[in-house]
mmCIF file of C-alpha atoms in Angstrom:
data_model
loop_
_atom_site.group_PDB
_atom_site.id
_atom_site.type_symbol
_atom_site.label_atom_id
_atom_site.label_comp_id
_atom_site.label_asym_id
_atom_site.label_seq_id
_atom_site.Cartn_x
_atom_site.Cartn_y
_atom_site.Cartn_z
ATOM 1 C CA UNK A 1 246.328 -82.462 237.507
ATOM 2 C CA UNK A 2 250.267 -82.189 237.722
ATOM 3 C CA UNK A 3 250.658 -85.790 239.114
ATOM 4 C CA UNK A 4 251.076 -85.417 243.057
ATOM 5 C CA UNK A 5 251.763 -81.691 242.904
ATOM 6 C CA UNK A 6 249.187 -81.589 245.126
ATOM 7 C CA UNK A 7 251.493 -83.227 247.407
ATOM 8 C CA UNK A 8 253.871 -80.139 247.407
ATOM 9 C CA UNK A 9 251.342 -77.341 247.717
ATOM 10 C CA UNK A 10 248.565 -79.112 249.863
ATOM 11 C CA UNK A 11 250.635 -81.485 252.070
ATOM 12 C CA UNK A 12 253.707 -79.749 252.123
ATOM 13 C CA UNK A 13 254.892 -81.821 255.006
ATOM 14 C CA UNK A 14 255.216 -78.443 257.332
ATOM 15 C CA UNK A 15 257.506 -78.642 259.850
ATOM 16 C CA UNK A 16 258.884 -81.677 259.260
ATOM 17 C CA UNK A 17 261.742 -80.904 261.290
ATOM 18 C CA UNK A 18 260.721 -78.844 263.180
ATOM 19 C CA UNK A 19 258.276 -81.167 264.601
ATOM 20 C CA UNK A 20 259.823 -85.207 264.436
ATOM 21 C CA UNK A 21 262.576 -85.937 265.767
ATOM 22 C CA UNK A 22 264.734 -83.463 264.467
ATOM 23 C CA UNK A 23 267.681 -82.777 267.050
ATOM 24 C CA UNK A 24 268.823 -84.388 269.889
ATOM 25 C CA UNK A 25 268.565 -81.329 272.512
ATOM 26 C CA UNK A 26 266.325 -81.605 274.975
ATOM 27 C CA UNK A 27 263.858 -79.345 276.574
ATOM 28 C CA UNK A 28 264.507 -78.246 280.216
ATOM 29 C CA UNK A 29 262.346 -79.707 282.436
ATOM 30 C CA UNK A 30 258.571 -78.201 282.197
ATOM 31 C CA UNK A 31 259.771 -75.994 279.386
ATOM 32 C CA UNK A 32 257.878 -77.229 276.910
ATOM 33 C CA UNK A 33 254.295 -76.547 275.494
ATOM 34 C CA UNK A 34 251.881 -79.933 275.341
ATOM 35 C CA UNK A 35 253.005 -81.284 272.375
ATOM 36 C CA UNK A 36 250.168 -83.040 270.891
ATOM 37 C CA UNK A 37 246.203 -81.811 270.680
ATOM 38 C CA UNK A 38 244.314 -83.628 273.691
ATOM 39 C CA UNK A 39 241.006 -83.702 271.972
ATOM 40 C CA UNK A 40 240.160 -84.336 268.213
ATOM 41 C CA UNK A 41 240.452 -81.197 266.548
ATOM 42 C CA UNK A 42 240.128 -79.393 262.419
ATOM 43 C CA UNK A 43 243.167 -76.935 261.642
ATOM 44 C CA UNK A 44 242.312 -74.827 258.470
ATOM 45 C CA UNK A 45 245.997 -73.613 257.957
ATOM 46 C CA UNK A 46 247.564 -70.542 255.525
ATOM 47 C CA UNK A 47 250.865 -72.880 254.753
ATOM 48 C CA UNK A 48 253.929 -71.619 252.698
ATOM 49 C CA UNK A 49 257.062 -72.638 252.089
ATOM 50 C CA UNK A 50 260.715 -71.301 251.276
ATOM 51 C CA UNK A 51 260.228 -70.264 247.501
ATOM 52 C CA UNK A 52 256.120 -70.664 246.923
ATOM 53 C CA UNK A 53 254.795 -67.622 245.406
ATOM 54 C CA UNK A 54 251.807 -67.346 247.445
ATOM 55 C CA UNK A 55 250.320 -69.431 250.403
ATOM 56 C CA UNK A 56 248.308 -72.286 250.045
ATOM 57 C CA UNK A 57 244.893 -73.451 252.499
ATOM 58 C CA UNK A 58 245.495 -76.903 253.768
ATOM 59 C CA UNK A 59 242.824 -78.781 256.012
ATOM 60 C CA UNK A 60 244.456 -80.701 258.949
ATOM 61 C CA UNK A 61 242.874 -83.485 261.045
ATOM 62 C CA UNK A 62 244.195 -84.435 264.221
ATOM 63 C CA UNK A 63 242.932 -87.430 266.272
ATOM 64 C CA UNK A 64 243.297 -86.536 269.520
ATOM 65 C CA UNK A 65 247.238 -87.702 271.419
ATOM 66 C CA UNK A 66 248.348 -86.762 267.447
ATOM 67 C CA UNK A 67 248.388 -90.798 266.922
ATOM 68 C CA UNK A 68 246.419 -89.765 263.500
ATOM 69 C CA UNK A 69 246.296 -87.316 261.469
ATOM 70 C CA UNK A 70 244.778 -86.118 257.843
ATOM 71 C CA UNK A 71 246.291 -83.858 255.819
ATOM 72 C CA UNK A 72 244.631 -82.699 252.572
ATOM 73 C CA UNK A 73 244.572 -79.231 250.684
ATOM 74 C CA UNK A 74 241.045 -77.803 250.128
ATOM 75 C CA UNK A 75 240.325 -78.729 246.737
ATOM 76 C CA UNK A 76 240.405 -82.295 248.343
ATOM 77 C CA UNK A 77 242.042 -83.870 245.230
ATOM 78 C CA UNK A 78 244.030 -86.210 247.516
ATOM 79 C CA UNK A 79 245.027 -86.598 251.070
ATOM 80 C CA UNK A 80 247.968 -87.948 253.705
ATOM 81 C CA UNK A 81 247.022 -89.813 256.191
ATOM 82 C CA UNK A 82 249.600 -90.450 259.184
ATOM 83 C CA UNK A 83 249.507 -93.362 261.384
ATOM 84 C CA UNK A 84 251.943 -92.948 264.602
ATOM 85 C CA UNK A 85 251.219 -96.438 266.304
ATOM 86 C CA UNK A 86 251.379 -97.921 262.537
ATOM 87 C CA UNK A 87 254.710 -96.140 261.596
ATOM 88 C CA UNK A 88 252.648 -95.812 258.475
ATOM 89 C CA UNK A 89 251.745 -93.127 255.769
ATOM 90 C CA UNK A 90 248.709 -93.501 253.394
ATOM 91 C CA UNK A 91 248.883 -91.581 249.854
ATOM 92 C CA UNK A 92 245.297 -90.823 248.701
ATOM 93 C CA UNK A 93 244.559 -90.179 245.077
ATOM 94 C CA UNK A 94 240.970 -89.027 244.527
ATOM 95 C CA UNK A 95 240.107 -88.576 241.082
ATOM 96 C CA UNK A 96 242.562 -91.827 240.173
ATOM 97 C CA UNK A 97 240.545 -93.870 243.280
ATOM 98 C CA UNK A 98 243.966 -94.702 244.299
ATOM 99 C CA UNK A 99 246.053 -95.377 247.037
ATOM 100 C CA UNK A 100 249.112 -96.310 248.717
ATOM 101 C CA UNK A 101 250.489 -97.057 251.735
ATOM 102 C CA UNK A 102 254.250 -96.056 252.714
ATOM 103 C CA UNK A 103 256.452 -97.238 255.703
ATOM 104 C CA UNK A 104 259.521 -94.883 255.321
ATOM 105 C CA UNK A 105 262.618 -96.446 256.525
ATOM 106 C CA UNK A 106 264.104 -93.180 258.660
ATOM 107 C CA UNK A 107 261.308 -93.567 260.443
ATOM 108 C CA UNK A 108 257.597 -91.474 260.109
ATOM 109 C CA UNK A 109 257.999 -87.434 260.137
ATOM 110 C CA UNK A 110 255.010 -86.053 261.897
ATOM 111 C CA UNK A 111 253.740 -82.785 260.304
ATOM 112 C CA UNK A 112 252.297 -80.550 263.040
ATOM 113 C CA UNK A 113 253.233 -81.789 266.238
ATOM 114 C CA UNK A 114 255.848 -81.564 268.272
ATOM 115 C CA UNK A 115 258.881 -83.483 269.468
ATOM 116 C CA UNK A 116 260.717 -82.892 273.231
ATOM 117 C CA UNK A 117 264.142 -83.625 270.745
ATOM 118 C CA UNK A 118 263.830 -79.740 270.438
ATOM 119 C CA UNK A 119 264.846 -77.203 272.455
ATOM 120 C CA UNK A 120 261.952 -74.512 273.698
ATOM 121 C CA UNK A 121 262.444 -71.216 275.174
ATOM 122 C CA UNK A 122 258.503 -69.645 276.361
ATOM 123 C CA UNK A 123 258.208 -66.445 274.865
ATOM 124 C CA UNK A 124 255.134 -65.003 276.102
ATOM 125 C CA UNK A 125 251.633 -65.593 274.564
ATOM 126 C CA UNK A 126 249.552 -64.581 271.604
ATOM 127 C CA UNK A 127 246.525 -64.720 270.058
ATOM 128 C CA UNK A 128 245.645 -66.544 266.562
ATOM 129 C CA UNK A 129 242.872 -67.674 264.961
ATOM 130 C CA UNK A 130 240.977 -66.484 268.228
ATOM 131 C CA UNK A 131 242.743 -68.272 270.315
ATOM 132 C CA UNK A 132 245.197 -68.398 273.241
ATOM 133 C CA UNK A 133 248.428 -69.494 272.731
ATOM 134 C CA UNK A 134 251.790 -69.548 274.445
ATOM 135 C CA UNK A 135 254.912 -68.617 271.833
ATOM 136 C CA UNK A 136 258.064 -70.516 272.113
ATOM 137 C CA UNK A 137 261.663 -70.264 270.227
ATOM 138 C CA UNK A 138 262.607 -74.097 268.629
ATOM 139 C CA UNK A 139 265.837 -74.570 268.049
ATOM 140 C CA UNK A 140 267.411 -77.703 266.719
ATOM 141 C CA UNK A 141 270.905 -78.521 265.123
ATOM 142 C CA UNK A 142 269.498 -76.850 262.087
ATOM 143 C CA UNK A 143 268.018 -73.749 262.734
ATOM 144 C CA UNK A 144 265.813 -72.180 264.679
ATOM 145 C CA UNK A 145 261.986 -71.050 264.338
ATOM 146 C CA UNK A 146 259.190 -69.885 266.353
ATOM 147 C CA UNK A 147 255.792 -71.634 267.038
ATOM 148 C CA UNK A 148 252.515 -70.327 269.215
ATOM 149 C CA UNK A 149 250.684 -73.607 271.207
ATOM 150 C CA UNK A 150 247.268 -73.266 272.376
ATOM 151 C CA UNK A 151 247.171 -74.563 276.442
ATOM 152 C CA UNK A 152 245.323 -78.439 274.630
ATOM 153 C CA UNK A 153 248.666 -78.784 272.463
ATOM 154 C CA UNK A 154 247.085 -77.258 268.883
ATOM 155 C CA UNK A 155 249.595 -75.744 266.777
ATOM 156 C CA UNK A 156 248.048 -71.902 265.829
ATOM 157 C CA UNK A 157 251.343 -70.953 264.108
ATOM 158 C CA UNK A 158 255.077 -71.750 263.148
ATOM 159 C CA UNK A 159 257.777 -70.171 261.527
ATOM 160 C CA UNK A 160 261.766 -71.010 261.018
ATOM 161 C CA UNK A 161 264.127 -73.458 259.222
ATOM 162 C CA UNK A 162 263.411 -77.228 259.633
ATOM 163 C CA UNK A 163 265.444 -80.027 259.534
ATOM 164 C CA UNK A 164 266.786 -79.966 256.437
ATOM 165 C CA UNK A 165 267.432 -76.034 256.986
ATOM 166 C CA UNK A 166 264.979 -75.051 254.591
ATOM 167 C CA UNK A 167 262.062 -72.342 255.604
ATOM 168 C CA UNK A 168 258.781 -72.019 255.219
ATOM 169 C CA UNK A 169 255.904 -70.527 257.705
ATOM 170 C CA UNK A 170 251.579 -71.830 258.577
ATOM 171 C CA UNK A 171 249.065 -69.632 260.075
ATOM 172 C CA UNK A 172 245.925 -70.984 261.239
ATOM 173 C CA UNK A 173 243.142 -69.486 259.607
ATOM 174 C CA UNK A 174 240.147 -71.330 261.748
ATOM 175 C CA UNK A 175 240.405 -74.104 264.777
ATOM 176 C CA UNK A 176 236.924 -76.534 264.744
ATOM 177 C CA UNK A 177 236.842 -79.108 267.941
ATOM 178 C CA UNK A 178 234.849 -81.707 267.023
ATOM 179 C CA UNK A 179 235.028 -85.790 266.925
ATOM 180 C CA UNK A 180 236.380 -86.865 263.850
ATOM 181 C CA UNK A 181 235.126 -90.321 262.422
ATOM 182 C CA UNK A 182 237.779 -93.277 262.578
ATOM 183 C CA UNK A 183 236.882 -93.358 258.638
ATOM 184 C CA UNK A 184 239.094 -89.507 257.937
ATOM 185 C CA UNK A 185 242.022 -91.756 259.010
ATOM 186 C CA UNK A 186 240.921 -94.686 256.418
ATOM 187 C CA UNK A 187 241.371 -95.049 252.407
ATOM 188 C CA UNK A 188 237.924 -94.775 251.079
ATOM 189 C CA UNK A 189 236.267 -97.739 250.443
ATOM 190 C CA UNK A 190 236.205 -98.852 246.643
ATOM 191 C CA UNK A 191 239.884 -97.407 246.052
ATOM 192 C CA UNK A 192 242.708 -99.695 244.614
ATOM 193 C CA UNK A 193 245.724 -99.924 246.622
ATOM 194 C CA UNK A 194 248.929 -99.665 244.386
ATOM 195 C CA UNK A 195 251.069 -102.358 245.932
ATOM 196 C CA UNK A 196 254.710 -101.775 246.235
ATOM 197 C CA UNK A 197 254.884 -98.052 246.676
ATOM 198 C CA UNK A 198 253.521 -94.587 245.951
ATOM 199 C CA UNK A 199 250.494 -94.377 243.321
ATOM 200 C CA UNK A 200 251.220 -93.085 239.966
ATOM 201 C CA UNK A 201 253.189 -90.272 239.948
ATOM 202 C CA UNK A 202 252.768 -90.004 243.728
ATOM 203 C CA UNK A 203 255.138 -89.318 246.560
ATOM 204 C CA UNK A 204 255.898 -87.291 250.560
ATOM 205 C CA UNK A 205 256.891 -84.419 250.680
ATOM 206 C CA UNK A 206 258.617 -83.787 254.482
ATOM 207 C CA UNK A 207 260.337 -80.756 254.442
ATOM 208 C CA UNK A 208 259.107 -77.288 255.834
ATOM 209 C CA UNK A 209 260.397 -75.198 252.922
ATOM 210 C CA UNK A 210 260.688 -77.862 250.080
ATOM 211 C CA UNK A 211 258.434 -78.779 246.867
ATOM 212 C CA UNK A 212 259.938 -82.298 246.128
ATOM 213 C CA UNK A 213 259.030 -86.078 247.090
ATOM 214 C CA UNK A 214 260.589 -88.147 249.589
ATOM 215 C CA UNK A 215 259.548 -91.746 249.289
ATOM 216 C CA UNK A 216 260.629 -94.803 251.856
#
């Protein structure tokens, strides 16, 4: 395994800016989809970003309100868990049995959700993954990109520049509502927290478009 590589092509940190914080433009009033899932929810999403060859599968958990989420590519060789309330992010390195636990200092980027610091314009609806949604234009000091919002606040799609004004593009590929056990949102039991950073080799990646590791 390539250290956290994983971390690039699995997490990828999509939409980073897009969806955290990322401008200080606000929506108009009602112009906005709901802007986190109301109900616990499974995202299987087609992710790629500014550069990567080919998209990559990527499973995403979301506790319903977005307070938690679990992001992990499909070979499951590690995860990131995101704790809203916490201000937290947990590294997960399976086949090492390691972990670590991250508080970044400008504050915790949210992958997949989004953020009333962005400006949306409704652009009529679509349909993805089977589903409903309602498209809207972003645009933030950066850039701009597009995103399509089922009515209970799931992301089906997004596509634009982020924060950093890099691109990159998800599709969902299959939506599964279903409770999730508080345990998805946990380090396994029996792994060894690294103290004092990321585990070995190990960091966040939080931009849309880039392959590189952002640590606290």
């Amino acid at each position: 395994m390539r250290g956290v590589a994983w971390m690039a092509t699995a997490c990828l940190g999509l939409g980073a800016g897009l969806v955290s914080g990322a401008g200080t433009a606000r929506a108009e009033e009602g112009a906005h989809p709901r802007l986190t899932p109301e109900r616990d929810v499974t995202v299987i999403y087609s992710v790629q970003p500014q550069g990567a060859p080919a998209p990559e599968q990527v499973s995403v958990a979301f506790a319903k309100d977005g307070n938690k989420l679990r992001i992990e590519p499909l070979s499951h060789v590690g995860a990131t868990i995101l704790d809203r309330p916490a201000q937290t992010v947990t590294l997960v390195l399976v086949k090492q049995h390691l972990y670590a636990v991250v508080t970044p200092h400008h504050g915790l980027r949210n992958p997949f959700l989004l953020d009333l610091s962005m400006h949306f314009t409704p652009q009529g609806t679509d349909k993805v993954a089977g589903l409903e949604c309602g498209k809207w234009t972003i645009v933030t000091p950066r850039g701009m990109a597009t995103t399509c919002v089922t009515p209970d606040g799931v992301i089906l799609s997004e596509e634009g520049v982020d924060s950093d004004g890099l691109r990159g593009k998800l599709l969902a590929q299959t939506v599964t509502y279903a409770p999730i056990p508080a345990a998805e949102f946990e380090p396994p039991p029996g792994f060894e927290k690294v103290e004092g950073g990321h585990p070995p080799g190990g960091g966040l990646h939080t931009g849309l478009g880039r392959a590189a590791s952002s640590g606290p």
